[in-house]
PDB file of C-alpha atoms in Angstrom:
ATOM      1  CA  MET A 124      55.669 181.022  96.769  1.00 48.00           C
ATOM      2  CA  ARG A 125      58.859 180.019  94.992  1.00 48.00           C
ATOM      3  CA  VAL A 126      58.774 176.694  94.566  1.00 44.00           C
ATOM      4  CA  GLN A 127      55.213 177.120  92.979  1.00 47.00           C
ATOM      5  CA  ILE A 128      56.514 179.551  90.420  1.00 47.00           C
ATOM      6  CA  LEU A 129      59.446 177.367  89.408  1.00 45.00           C
ATOM      7  CA  LEU A 130      57.098 174.966  89.249  1.00 43.00           C
ATOM      8  CA  LEU A 131      54.816 176.542  86.561  1.00 44.00           C
ATOM      9  CA  ALA A 132      57.872 177.523  84.619  1.00 45.00           C
ATOM     10  CA  LEU A 133      59.028 174.114  83.920  1.00 44.00           C
ATOM     11  CA  THR A 134      55.578 172.812  83.190  1.00 45.00           C
ATOM     12  CA  ILE A 135      55.212 175.456  80.418  1.00 44.00           C
ATOM     13  CA  ILE A 136      58.779 175.078  79.121  1.00 42.00           C
ATOM     14  CA  ASN A 137      58.328 170.995  79.153  1.00 44.00           C
ATOM     15  CA  LEU A 138      54.479 171.591  77.646  1.00 41.00           C
ATOM     16  CA  VAL A 139      56.052 174.099  74.755  1.00 39.00           C
ATOM     17  CA  SER A 140      59.421 171.479  74.354  1.00 41.00           C
ATOM     18  CA  ALA A 141      57.141 168.440  74.120  1.00 45.00           C
ATOM     19  CA  ILE A 142      55.746 166.720  70.683  1.00 53.00           C
ATOM     20  CA  PRO A 143      52.086 164.733  71.597  1.00 60.00           C
ATOM     21  CA  LEU A 144      52.078 161.248  69.851  1.00 70.00           C
ATOM     22  CA  ARG A 145      50.098 161.075  66.427  1.00 75.00           C
ATOM     23  CA  GLN A 146      46.783 159.505  66.223  1.00 80.00           C
ATOM     24  CA  ASP A 147      46.880 158.602  62.809  1.00 83.00           C
ATOM     25  CA  LYS A 148      50.735 157.432  63.078  1.00 90.00           C
ATOM     26  CA  ILE A 149      49.338 154.711  65.708  1.00 95.00           C
ATOM     27  CA  VAL A 150      49.525 151.139  64.051  1.00 96.00           C
ATOM     28  CA  VAL A 151      48.179 149.280  67.353  1.00 97.00           C
ATOM     29  CA  ALA A 152      47.977 150.139  71.071  1.00 97.00           C
ATOM     30  CA  LEU A 153      47.348 147.149  73.574  1.00 97.00           C
ATOM     31  CA  ASP A 154      46.975 147.655  77.256  1.00 97.00           C
ATOM     32  CA  CYS A 155      48.455 144.381  78.331  1.00 97.00           C
ATOM     33  CA  GLY A 156      46.508 142.281  80.822  1.00 95.00           C
ATOM     34  CA  SER A 157      43.568 144.114  80.431  1.00 95.00           C
ATOM     35  CA  THR A 158      40.498 143.020  79.530  1.00 93.00           C
ATOM     36  CA  ALA A 159      39.254 146.440  78.449  1.00 95.00           C
ATOM     37  CA  PRO A 160      40.075 149.321  76.606  1.00 95.00           C
ATOM     38  CA  TYR A 161      42.131 151.877  78.072  1.00 95.00           C
ATOM     39  CA  LYS A 162      41.930 155.932  76.684  1.00 94.00           C
ATOM     40  CA  SER A 163      45.072 157.684  77.600  1.00 92.00           C
ATOM     41  CA  SER A 164      44.080 161.033  80.187  1.00 83.00           C
ATOM     42  CA  SER A 165      47.356 162.028  79.149  1.00 81.00           C
ATOM     43  CA  ASP A 166      47.534 162.082  75.068  1.00 82.00           C
ATOM     44  CA  GLY A 167      43.915 160.830  73.782  1.00 86.00           C
ATOM     45  CA  ILE A 168      45.218 157.287  72.822  1.00 92.00           C
ATOM     46  CA  THR A 169      42.923 154.126  73.078  1.00 94.00           C
ATOM     47  CA  TYR A 170      44.542 151.361  73.920  1.00 97.00           C
ATOM     48  CA  THR A 171      42.858 148.141  72.963  1.00 97.00           C
ATOM     49  CA  ALA A 172      42.134 145.062  75.203  1.00 96.00           C
ATOM     50  CA  ASP A 173      44.932 142.998  75.351  1.00 96.00           C
ATOM     51  CA  ASN A 174      45.522 140.534  72.470  1.00 93.00           C
ATOM     52  CA  LEU A 175      47.554 139.289  69.640  1.00 92.00           C
ATOM     53  CA  TYR A 176      49.927 137.486  72.598  1.00 93.00           C
ATOM     54  CA  THR A 177      50.960 134.018  72.389  1.00 85.00           C
ATOM     55  CA  GLN A 178      49.833 131.000  74.606  1.00 79.00           C
ATOM     56  CA  ASN A 179      50.945 129.736  77.525  1.00 86.00           C
ATOM     57  CA  THR A 180      50.975 133.355  79.235  1.00 94.00           C
ATOM     58  CA  LYS A 181      49.298 135.194  82.206  1.00 94.00           C
ATOM     59  CA  ILE A 182      47.856 138.074  83.042  1.00 95.00           C
ATOM     60  CA  ALA A 183      48.275 140.268  86.420  1.00 93.00           C
ATOM     61  CA  ASP A 184      45.679 143.040  87.226  1.00 94.00           C
ATOM     62  CA  TYR A 185      46.952 145.141  90.087  1.00 93.00           C
ATOM     63  CA  THR A 186      43.510 147.520  89.973  1.00 90.00           C
ATOM     64  CA  TYR A 187      42.106 145.010  92.645  1.00 90.00           C
ATOM     65  CA  ASN A 188      44.879 145.511  94.659  1.00 91.00           C
ATOM     66  CA  GLN A 189      44.133 148.497  97.207  1.00 90.00           C
ATOM     67  CA  SER A 190      47.550 149.149  98.609  1.00 90.00           C
ATOM     68  CA  ILE A 191      48.998 149.023  94.559  1.00 91.00           C
ATOM     69  CA  MET A 192      46.518 151.478  93.528  1.00 91.00           C
ATOM     70  CA  LYS A 193      47.179 154.223  96.506  1.00 90.00           C
ATOM     71  CA  LYS A 194      50.830 154.268  95.046  1.00 92.00           C
ATOM     72  CA  THR A 195      51.745 156.638  92.706  1.00 92.00           C
ATOM     73  CA  ILE A 196      53.409 155.801  89.469  1.00 95.00           C
ATOM     74  CA  LYS A 197      56.772 158.070  88.679  1.00 94.00           C
ATOM     75  CA  TYR A 198      57.167 159.105  84.839  1.00 95.00           C
ATOM     76  CA  THR A 199      53.462 158.845  83.688  1.00 94.00           C
ATOM     77  CA  ASP A 200      49.735 160.758  84.021  1.00 92.00           C
ATOM     78  CA  ASP A 201      48.497 156.971  82.634  1.00 94.00           C
ATOM     79  CA  GLN A 202      48.700 155.487  86.223  1.00 94.00           C
ATOM     80  CA  GLN A 203      46.401 152.506  85.590  1.00 93.00           C
ATOM     81  CA  LEU A 204      47.732 151.709  81.932  1.00 95.00           C
ATOM     82  CA  TYR A 205      51.272 150.332  84.051  1.00 96.00           C
ATOM     83  CA  LYS A 206      49.047 148.406  86.720  1.00 95.00           C
ATOM     84  CA  THR A 207      48.264 145.677  84.314  1.00 96.00           C
ATOM     85  CA  GLU A 208      50.678 143.318  82.893  1.00 97.00           C
ATOM     86  CA  ARG A 209      51.274 140.214  80.734  1.00 97.00           C
ATOM     87  CA  HIS A 210      53.896 137.522  81.907  1.00 96.00           C
ATOM     88  CA  SER A 211      55.016 134.082  81.621  1.00 94.00           C
ATOM     89  CA  ASP A 212      56.691 131.312  83.599  1.00 92.00           C
ATOM     90  CA  GLU A 213      58.419 130.912  80.032  1.00 92.00           C
ATOM     91  CA  ASN A 214      59.668 132.956  76.617  1.00 94.00           C
ATOM     92  CA  PHE A 215      56.450 134.235  75.300  1.00 96.00           C
ATOM     93  CA  ALA A 216      55.785 136.720  72.133  1.00 96.00           C
ATOM     94  CA  TYR A 217      53.558 139.056  70.693  1.00 96.00           C
ATOM     95  CA  SER A 218      52.467 139.356  66.480  1.00 95.00           C
ATOM     96  CA  LEU A 219      52.228 142.976  65.985  1.00 96.00           C
ATOM     97  CA  PRO A 220      50.544 143.807  62.686  1.00 94.00           C
ATOM     98  CA  VAL A 221      53.314 145.217  59.990  1.00 93.00           C
ATOM     99  CA  LYS A 222      51.802 145.652  56.377  1.00 89.00           C
ATOM    100  CA  GLU A 223      53.565 148.368  54.783  1.00 92.00           C
ATOM    101  CA  PHE A 224      56.931 149.010  53.805  1.00 93.00           C
ATOM    102  CA  GLY A 225      58.509 151.907  56.008  1.00 95.00           C
ATOM    103  CA  THR A 226      60.198 152.874  59.036  1.00 96.00           C
ATOM    104  CA  TYR A 227      58.352 152.158  62.249  1.00 96.00           C
ATOM    105  CA  THR A 228      58.821 152.891  66.227  1.00 97.00           C
ATOM    106  CA  LEU A 229      57.856 150.306  68.623  1.00 97.00           C
ATOM    107  CA  ILE A 230      57.178 151.401  72.209  1.00 97.00           C
ATOM    108  CA  LEU A 231      57.518 148.779  75.065  1.00 98.00           C
ATOM    109  CA  LYS A 232      55.793 150.338  78.489  1.00 98.00           C
ATOM    110  CA  PHE A 233      56.755 148.344  81.402  1.00 98.00           C
ATOM    111  CA  CYS A 234      56.788 148.987  85.723  1.00 97.00           C
ATOM    112  CA  GLU A 235      57.932 146.787  88.198  1.00 97.00           C
ATOM    113  CA  LEU A 236      55.364 146.734  91.287  1.00 95.00           C
ATOM    114  CA  TYR A 237      56.381 143.503  92.848  1.00 94.00           C
ATOM    115  CA  PHE A 238      60.187 143.552  93.058  1.00 95.00           C
ATOM    116  CA  THR A 239      61.849 146.784  95.011  1.00 94.00           C
ATOM    117  CA  GLU A 240      65.410 145.701  94.452  1.00 95.00           C
ATOM    118  CA  PRO A 241      67.923 145.454  90.860  1.00 95.00           C
ATOM    119  CA  ASN A 242      68.808 141.816  89.420  1.00 94.00           C
ATOM    120  CA  LYS A 243      65.512 140.072  90.516  1.00 95.00           C
ATOM    121  CA  ARG A 244      63.550 140.093  87.126  1.00 96.00           C
ATOM    122  CA  VAL A 245      65.267 140.406  83.903  1.00 96.00           C
ATOM    123  CA  PHE A 246      64.674 139.398  80.721  1.00 97.00           C
ATOM    124  CA  SER A 247      65.874 140.309  77.169  1.00 97.00           C
ATOM    125  CA  ILE A 248      63.700 141.346  73.811  1.00 97.00           C
ATOM    126  CA  LEU A 249      63.620 139.940  70.797  1.00 96.00           C
ATOM    127  CA  PHE A 250      62.694 140.473  67.046  1.00 96.00           C
ATOM    128  CA  GLY A 251      62.480 136.801  65.786  1.00 94.00           C
ATOM    129  CA  ASP A 252      65.565 135.288  66.623  1.00 95.00           C
ATOM    130  CA  SER A 253      67.554 138.421  66.809  1.00 95.00           C
ATOM    131  CA  LEU A 254      68.434 139.973  70.162  1.00 95.00           C
ATOM    132  CA  VAL A 255      67.434 143.731  70.575  1.00 95.00           C
ATOM    133  CA  VAL A 256      67.562 144.744  73.795  1.00 96.00           C
ATOM    134  CA  PRO A 257      69.483 141.980  76.330  1.00 95.00           C
ATOM    135  CA  GLU A 258      68.743 142.129  80.083  1.00 96.00           C
ATOM    136  CA  VAL A 259      65.997 144.593  80.543  1.00 97.00           C
ATOM    137  CA  ASP A 260      66.209 145.497  84.768  1.00 97.00           C
ATOM    138  CA  ILE A 261      63.265 147.671  85.192  1.00 97.00           C
ATOM    139  CA  VAL A 262      64.134 148.285  88.927  1.00 97.00           C
ATOM    140  CA  LYS A 263      68.067 149.065  87.677  1.00 96.00           C
ATOM    141  CA  GLU A 264      66.897 151.711  85.162  1.00 96.00           C
ATOM    142  CA  VAL A 265      64.029 153.565  87.276  1.00 96.00           C
ATOM    143  CA  GLY A 266      63.658 152.018  90.617  1.00 96.00           C
ATOM    144  CA  PRO A 267      60.029 150.500  91.903  1.00 96.00           C
ATOM    145  CA  PHE A 268      56.793 151.883  90.629  1.00 96.00           C
ATOM    146  CA  ALA A 269      58.395 153.960  87.579  1.00 96.00           C
ATOM    147  CA  ALA A 270      57.249 153.994  84.147  1.00 96.00           C
ATOM    148  CA  TYR A 271      60.177 152.976  81.935  1.00 97.00           C
ATOM    149  CA  ASP A 272      59.389 153.028  78.261  1.00 97.00           C
ATOM    150  CA  LEU A 273      61.622 151.505  75.267  1.00 97.00           C
ATOM    151  CA  TYR A 274      61.745 153.405  71.999  1.00 97.00           C
ATOM    152  CA  ILE A 275      62.995 150.388  69.244  1.00 96.00           C
ATOM    153  CA  GLU A 276      63.095 151.689  65.670  1.00 96.00           C
ATOM    154  CA  PHE A 277      62.740 149.638  62.471  1.00 96.00           C
ATOM    155  CA  GLU A 278      62.614 149.530  59.012  1.00 95.00           C
ATOM    156  CA  TYR A 279      60.454 146.890  57.249  1.00 94.00           C
ATOM    157  CA  LYS A 280      61.585 146.952  53.410  1.00 91.00           C
ATOM    158  CA  SER A 281      61.903 144.249  50.627  1.00 86.00           C
ATOM    159  CA  ASP A 282      59.988 141.704  53.086  1.00 85.00           C
ATOM    160  CA  GLN A 283      62.959 141.815  55.663  1.00 89.00           C
ATOM    161  CA  LEU A 284      62.931 143.421  58.306  1.00 92.00           C
ATOM    162  CA  PHE A 285      66.402 145.780  59.890  1.00 93.00           C
ATOM    163  CA  TYR A 286      67.117 147.311  63.102  1.00 88.00           C
ATOM    164  CA  HIS A 287      70.013 148.904  64.481  1.00 77.00           C
ATOM    165  CA  ASN A 288      72.295 150.563  61.775  1.00 74.00           C
ATOM    166  CA  GLY A 289      70.811 148.136  59.197  1.00 85.00           C
ATOM    167  CA  LYS A 290      71.316 145.197  60.596  1.00 88.00           C
ATOM    168  CA  ALA A 291      68.626 142.186  59.539  1.00 93.00           C
ATOM    169  CA  CYS A 292      66.689 140.195  62.055  1.00 94.00           C
ATOM    170  CA  GLU A 293      66.300 136.866  61.330  1.00 92.00           C
ATOM    171  CA  ASN A 294      62.731 135.017  61.314  1.00 92.00           C
ATOM    172  CA  ALA A 295      61.196 138.106  62.648  1.00 94.00           C
ATOM    173  CA  LEU A 296      57.986 138.260  60.185  1.00 92.00           C
ATOM    174  CA  ASP A 297      55.284 136.354  61.014  1.00 88.00           C
ATOM    175  CA  THR A 298      54.830 135.274  57.519  1.00 79.00           C
ATOM    176  CA  ALA A 299      50.942 133.807  58.178  1.00 76.00           C
ATOM    177  CA  HIS A 300      49.850 137.065  59.752  1.00 69.00           C
ATOM    178  CA  GLN A 301      52.192 139.783  57.822  1.00 76.00           C
ATOM    179  CA  GLY A 302      53.310 140.922  61.652  1.00 89.00           C
ATOM    180  CA  LEU A 303      56.434 141.529  63.636  1.00 94.00           C
ATOM    181  CA  ILE A 304      57.068 138.765  65.948  1.00 95.00           C
ATOM    182  CA  VAL A 305      58.360 140.183  69.598  1.00 97.00           C
ATOM    183  CA  GLU A 306      59.676 137.768  72.023  1.00 97.00           C
ATOM    184  CA  PHE A 307      59.920 138.407  76.005  1.00 97.00           C
ATOM    185  CA  ARG A 308      62.980 135.741  76.475  1.00 96.00           C
ATOM    186  CA  LYS A 309      63.547 134.452  80.427  1.00 94.00           C
ATOM    187  CA  ILE A 310      66.848 134.279  81.257  1.00 92.00           C
ATOM    188  CA  GLY A 311      66.672 133.085  84.530  1.00 83.00           C
ATOM    189  CA  LYS A 312      65.562 135.669  86.786  1.00 84.00           C
ATOM    190  CA  ASP A 313      61.641 135.495  87.518  1.00 91.00           C
ATOM    191  CA  LEU A 314      59.460 136.037  84.639  1.00 94.00           C
ATOM    192  CA  PRO A 315      59.525 138.415  81.524  1.00 96.00           C
ATOM    193  CA  LYS A 316      56.440 140.524  81.612  1.00 97.00           C
ATOM    194  CA  VAL A 317      54.860 143.784  79.825  1.00 98.00           C
ATOM    195  CA  ASP A 318      52.322 146.575  80.897  1.00 98.00           C
ATOM    196  CA  ALA A 319      51.524 148.138  77.603  1.00 98.00           C
ATOM    197  CA  ILE A 320      52.951 148.390  73.551  1.00 98.00           C
ATOM    198  CA  VAL A 321      52.663 150.782  70.998  1.00 97.00           C
ATOM    199  CA  LEU A 322      53.269 150.481  67.545  1.00 97.00           C
ATOM    200  CA  ILE A 323      53.701 153.622  65.355  1.00 96.00           C
ATOM    201  CA  LYS A 324      54.354 154.186  62.127  1.00 96.00           C
ATOM    202  CA  GLY A 325      57.400 156.621  61.725  1.00 95.00           C
ATOM    203  CA  GLY A 326      60.829 156.816  63.532  1.00 95.00           C
ATOM    204  CA  ILE A 327      61.485 158.022  67.122  1.00 95.00           C
ATOM    205  CA  ALA A 328      61.752 161.772  65.597  1.00 93.00           C
ATOM    206  CA  GLN A 329      57.932 161.183  65.065  1.00 91.00           C
ATOM    207  CA  SER A 330      56.960 159.669  68.318  1.00 93.00           C
ATOM    208  CA  ASN A 331      56.604 160.939  71.525  1.00 92.00           C
ATOM    209  CA  TYR A 332      59.732 160.353  72.974  1.00 94.00           C
ATOM    210  CA  ASP A 333      60.621 163.836  73.802  1.00 93.00           C
ATOM    211  CA  GLU A 334      57.524 163.626  75.670  1.00 90.00           C
ATOM    212  CA  TYR A 335      58.309 161.101  77.614  1.00 92.00           C
ATOM    213  CA  GLN A 336      62.239 162.417  78.290  1.00 93.00           C
ATOM    214  CA  ALA A 337      60.616 165.924  79.197  1.00 92.00           C
ATOM    215  CA  LEU A 338      58.046 164.246  81.846  1.00 91.00           C
ATOM    216  CA  ILE A 339      60.733 162.673  83.691  1.00 93.00           C
ATOM    217  CA  ARG A 340      62.692 165.428  83.831  1.00 92.00           C
ATOM    218  CA  ASN A 341      59.983 167.372  85.436  1.00 90.00           C
ATOM    219  CA  TRP A 342      58.821 164.998  87.396  1.00 89.00           C
ATOM    220  CA  ASN A 343      62.342 164.736  88.897  1.00 90.00           C
ATOM    221  CA  GLU A 344      62.675 168.599  89.149  1.00 87.00           C
ATOM    222  CA  GLU A 345      59.789 168.987  90.864  1.00 84.00           C
ATOM    223  CA  ALA A 346      60.921 166.140  93.306  1.00 80.00           C
ATOM    224  CA  SER A 347      64.124 168.004  93.970  1.00 75.00           C
ATOM    225  CA  LEU A 348      62.416 171.422  94.464  1.00 74.00           C
ATOM    226  CA  PHE A 349      59.918 170.077  97.016  1.00 63.00           C
ATOM    227  CA  SER A 350      62.600 168.119  98.838  1.00 57.00           C
ATOM    228  CA  GLU A 351      65.309 171.006  99.034  1.00 55.00           C
ATOM    229  CA  ASP A 352      61.730 173.013 100.833  1.00 59.00           C
ATOM    230  CA  GLU A 353      61.157 170.457 103.155  1.00 63.00           C
ATOM    231  CA  GLN A 354      64.832 170.175 103.744  1.00 61.00           C
ATOM    232  CA  PHE A 355      64.667 174.128 104.415  1.00 59.00           C
ATOM    233  CA  GLN A 356      61.285 173.481 106.443  1.00 67.00           C
ATOM    234  CA  LYS A 357      62.719 170.863 108.869  1.00 65.00           C
ATOM    235  CA  LEU A 358      66.133 172.990 109.508  1.00 64.00           C
ATOM    236  CA  GLU A 359      63.749 175.803 110.414  1.00 67.00           C
ATOM    237  CA  ASN A 360      61.687 173.796 112.581  1.00 72.00           C
ATOM    238  CA  LEU A 361      64.887 172.385 114.275  1.00 68.00           C
ATOM    239  CA  ARG A 362      66.175 175.746 114.739  1.00 65.00           C
ATOM    240  CA  LYS A 363      62.885 177.112 116.258  1.00 70.00           C
ATOM    241  CA  LYS A 364      63.085 174.186 118.617  1.00 69.00           C
ATOM    242  CA  ILE A 365      66.653 174.687 119.566  1.00 67.00           C
ATOM    243  CA  LYS A 366      65.982 178.426 120.519  1.00 61.00           C
ATOM    244  CA  ASP A 367      62.798 177.585 122.585  1.00 68.00           C
ATOM    245  CA  GLU A 368      64.535 174.902 125.049  1.00 63.00           C
ATOM    246  CA  PHE A 369      67.424 177.480 125.313  1.00 57.00           C
ATOM    247  CA  ASP A 370      64.781 180.716 126.152  1.00 58.00           C
ATOM    248  CA  THR A 371      62.923 178.088 128.615  1.00 60.00           C
ATOM    249  CA  SER A 372      66.411 175.860 130.195  1.00 54.00           C
ATOM    250  CA  ILE A 373      67.687 179.890 131.951  1.00 50.00           C
ATOM    251  CA  ASP A 374      65.557 181.033 134.559  1.00 51.00           C
ATOM    252  CA  PHE A 375      65.859 184.920 133.755  1.00 49.00           C
ATOM    253  CA  ASP A 376      63.559 185.695 136.563  1.00 54.00           C
ATOM    254  CA  ALA A 377      66.740 184.900 139.064  1.00 48.00           C
ATOM    255  CA  TYR A 378      69.062 187.282 137.797  1.00 44.00           C
ATOM    256  CA  ASN A 379      66.414 190.106 138.979  1.00 52.00           C
ATOM    257  CA  LYS A 380      67.163 189.130 142.125  1.00 54.00           C
ATOM    258  CA  SER A 381      70.726 189.849 143.011  1.00 56.00           C
ATOM    259  CA  LYS A 382      74.105 188.772 141.877  1.00 57.00           C
ATOM    260  CA  PHE A 383      74.386 185.988 144.405  1.00 62.00           C
ATOM    261  CA  GLU A 384      71.188 184.990 143.896  1.00 66.00           C
ATOM    262  CA  GLY A 385      71.377 184.585 140.784  1.00 65.00           C
ATOM    263  CA  ILE A 386      75.177 182.766 140.949  1.00 70.00           C
ATOM    264  CA  ILE A 387      74.016 180.458 143.673  1.00 73.00           C
ATOM    265  CA  ASN A 388      70.674 179.224 141.417  1.00 70.00           C
ATOM    266  CA  ILE A 389      72.910 178.675 138.731  1.00 69.00           C
ATOM    267  CA  LEU A 390      75.236 176.518 140.629  1.00 67.00           C
ATOM    268  CA  LEU A 391      72.915 174.340 142.228  1.00 72.00           C
ATOM    269  CA  SER A 392      71.536 173.444 138.664  1.00 73.00           C
ATOM    270  CA  TRP A 393      72.676 171.240 136.267  1.00 69.00           C
ATOM    271  CA  LYS A 394      74.529 174.165 135.017  1.00 69.00           C
ATOM    272  CA  GLY A 395      76.074 174.389 138.149  1.00 71.00           C
ATOM    273  CA  TYR A 396      77.165 170.525 138.200  1.00 76.00           C
ATOM    274  CA  LEU A 397      78.395 170.575 134.673  1.00 79.00           C
ATOM    275  CA  ILE A 398      81.098 173.124 135.515  1.00 82.00           C
ATOM    276  CA  LEU A 399      81.841 171.702 138.738  1.00 82.00           C
ATOM    277  CA  PHE A 400      82.506 168.125 136.406  1.00 81.00           C
ATOM    278  CA  THR A 401      84.744 170.257 134.298  1.00 85.00           C
ATOM    279  CA  LEU A 402      86.727 171.599 136.326  1.00 84.00           C
ATOM    280  CA  ILE A 403      87.415 168.266 138.022  1.00 87.00           C
ATOM    281  CA  ILE A 404      88.065 166.814 134.783  1.00 85.00           C
ATOM    282  CA  PHE A 405      90.453 169.701 133.479  1.00 77.00           C
ATOM    283  CA  GLN A 406      92.670 169.289 137.153  1.00 77.00           C
ATOM    284  CA  PHE A 407      92.343 165.768 136.206  1.00 78.00           C
ATOM    285  CA  CYS A 408      94.079 165.742 132.868  1.00 77.00           C
ATOM    286  CA  LEU A 409      96.820 168.618 134.449  1.00 71.00           C
ATOM    287  CA  PHE A 410      97.498 166.000 136.631  1.00 70.00           C
ATOM    288  CA  CYS A 411      97.922 163.568 134.297  1.00 74.00           C
ATOM    289  CA  SER A 412      99.887 165.319 132.023  1.00 64.00           C
ATOM    290  CA  GLU A 413     102.750 166.039 134.219  1.00 57.00           C
ATOM    291  CA  ASP A 414     106.052 164.864 133.285  1.00 59.00           C
ATOM    292  CA  PRO A 415     107.281 162.050 135.161  1.00 59.00           C
ATOM    293  CA  GLN A 416     111.070 162.701 135.145  1.00 63.00           C
ATOM    294  CA  GLU A 417     110.775 166.096 136.294  1.00 63.00           C
ATOM    295  CA  ALA A 418     108.047 164.331 139.005  1.00 59.00           C
ATOM    296  CA  LYS A 419     110.817 161.841 140.115  1.00 62.00           C
ATOM    297  CA  ILE A 420     113.813 164.562 140.194  1.00 66.00           C
ATOM    298  CA  ASP A 421     111.588 166.805 142.121  1.00 66.00           C
ATOM    299  CA  ARG A 422     110.914 164.258 144.641  1.00 65.00           C
ATOM    300  CA  GLU A 423     114.629 163.572 145.254  1.00 67.00           C
ATOM    301  CA  ARG A 424     115.886 167.177 145.729  1.00 70.00           C
ATOM    302  CA  ARG A 425     113.091 167.391 148.401  1.00 67.00           C
ATOM    303  CA  TYR A 426     114.680 164.359 149.436  1.00 61.00           C
ATOM    304  CA  THR A 427     118.154 165.733 149.577  1.00 66.00           C
ATOM    305  CA  ASP A 428     117.022 168.957 151.505  1.00 61.00           C
ATOM    306  CA  GLU A 429     115.219 167.278 154.359  1.00 58.00           C
ATOM    307  CA  VAL A 430     118.562 164.829 155.030  1.00 58.00           C
ATOM    308  CA  GLN A 431     120.867 167.599 155.059  1.00 58.00           C
ATOM    309  CA  SER A 432     118.784 170.161 156.793  1.00 55.00           C
ATOM    310  CA  PRO A 433     120.448 168.539 160.419  1.00 55.00           C
ATOM    311  CA  GLU A 434     123.836 169.115 159.476  1.00 51.00           C
ATOM    312  CA  LYS A 435     122.904 172.545 158.229  1.00 50.00           C
ATOM    313  CA  LYS A 436     121.302 173.430 161.578  1.00 49.00           C
ATOM    314  CA  GLU A 437     124.441 171.893 163.647  1.00 52.00           C
ATOM    315  CA  HIS A 438     126.771 173.489 161.660  1.00 51.00           C
ATOM    316  CA  SER A 439     124.581 176.738 162.436  1.00 51.00           C
ATOM    317  CA  THR A 440     124.793 176.358 166.062  1.00 51.00           C
ATOM    318  CA  THR A 441     128.317 175.778 166.315  1.00 51.00           C
ATOM    319  CA  SER A 442     129.527 178.818 164.419  1.00 51.00           C
ATOM    320  CA  LYS A 443     127.287 181.362 166.577  1.00 49.00           C
ATOM    321  CA  GLY A 444     129.268 179.826 169.960  1.00 52.00           C
ATOM    322  CA  GLU A 445     132.964 180.450 168.246  1.00 51.00           C
ATOM    323  CA  SER A 446     131.501 183.628 167.243  1.00 51.00           C
ATOM    324  CA  LYS A 447     130.379 184.383 170.924  1.00 48.00           C
ATOM    325  CA  LYS A 448     133.998 183.572 172.070  1.00 47.00           C
ATOM    326  CA  LYS A 449     135.683 185.720 170.176  1.00 45.00           C
ATOM    327  CA  LYS A 450     133.926 188.548 171.145  1.00 47.00           C
ATOM    328  CA  GLN A 451     134.597 187.471 174.829  1.00 47.00           C
TER     329      GLN A 451
END
């Protein structure tokens, strides 16, 4: 009951603090690797089927993998969105429509369903020729089977694109299609990939970044509470098991017969053998702890007494004879 109340309180707090993503702010939302649209169950966003990507790419659809579908992806309520992806043996890119001047936020969604260790799949993200996010390692950031969303804010003005405190991006605009070139660059650690892409008009403050962070906190806090509850239950079960074993290990009926019979029963049981074995070990330890020097002195003293004892007896006999003569 305690856990359920805490979970309810955490859910209410997170719902109040979270800001959902406004539909009118969305420029494009892509379900990468999917051939059909997907409507989010959490915020109602409709992700279109995958498009706007460059050639020489491949898709992976894990919705046909029963073992993957049985597993839960952390930090998201949209499980299916993270079970399709687009990847490539080399670098690949998307050209996203950016036609109006202003501030934008690019949300790149990832989830590692293949590797379970870090440093297996590592890639970088660029705007044109400018490095934006170096060495993305999904497992290192959140572990396997966990949603990892990257929020990148940039500004488009005067036919140039700027990010990170006004730094200009080189060759980041596709002038033919008025689009932002987002490249996923391979750096020698397996294949670059992406699961979904969302581009919104407005800065990170106008995005659902706080909602995503609240979801992560809520998920971790719930997992922690369940973990504590499970540990408490395991300790209770262990305590009960030890108590039951102790109660059944002693035959209390034997004590009702007589003290003598009770002692005999204990001595003939495994407890008696244990007591006897303990006494033997204790005696052996006392013997081993005896000082060798004192033992040697004691043996010499005994030997001296044995050698001198005949002389003492003869002297005693002579003394008695002399005393008798004097009396006579």
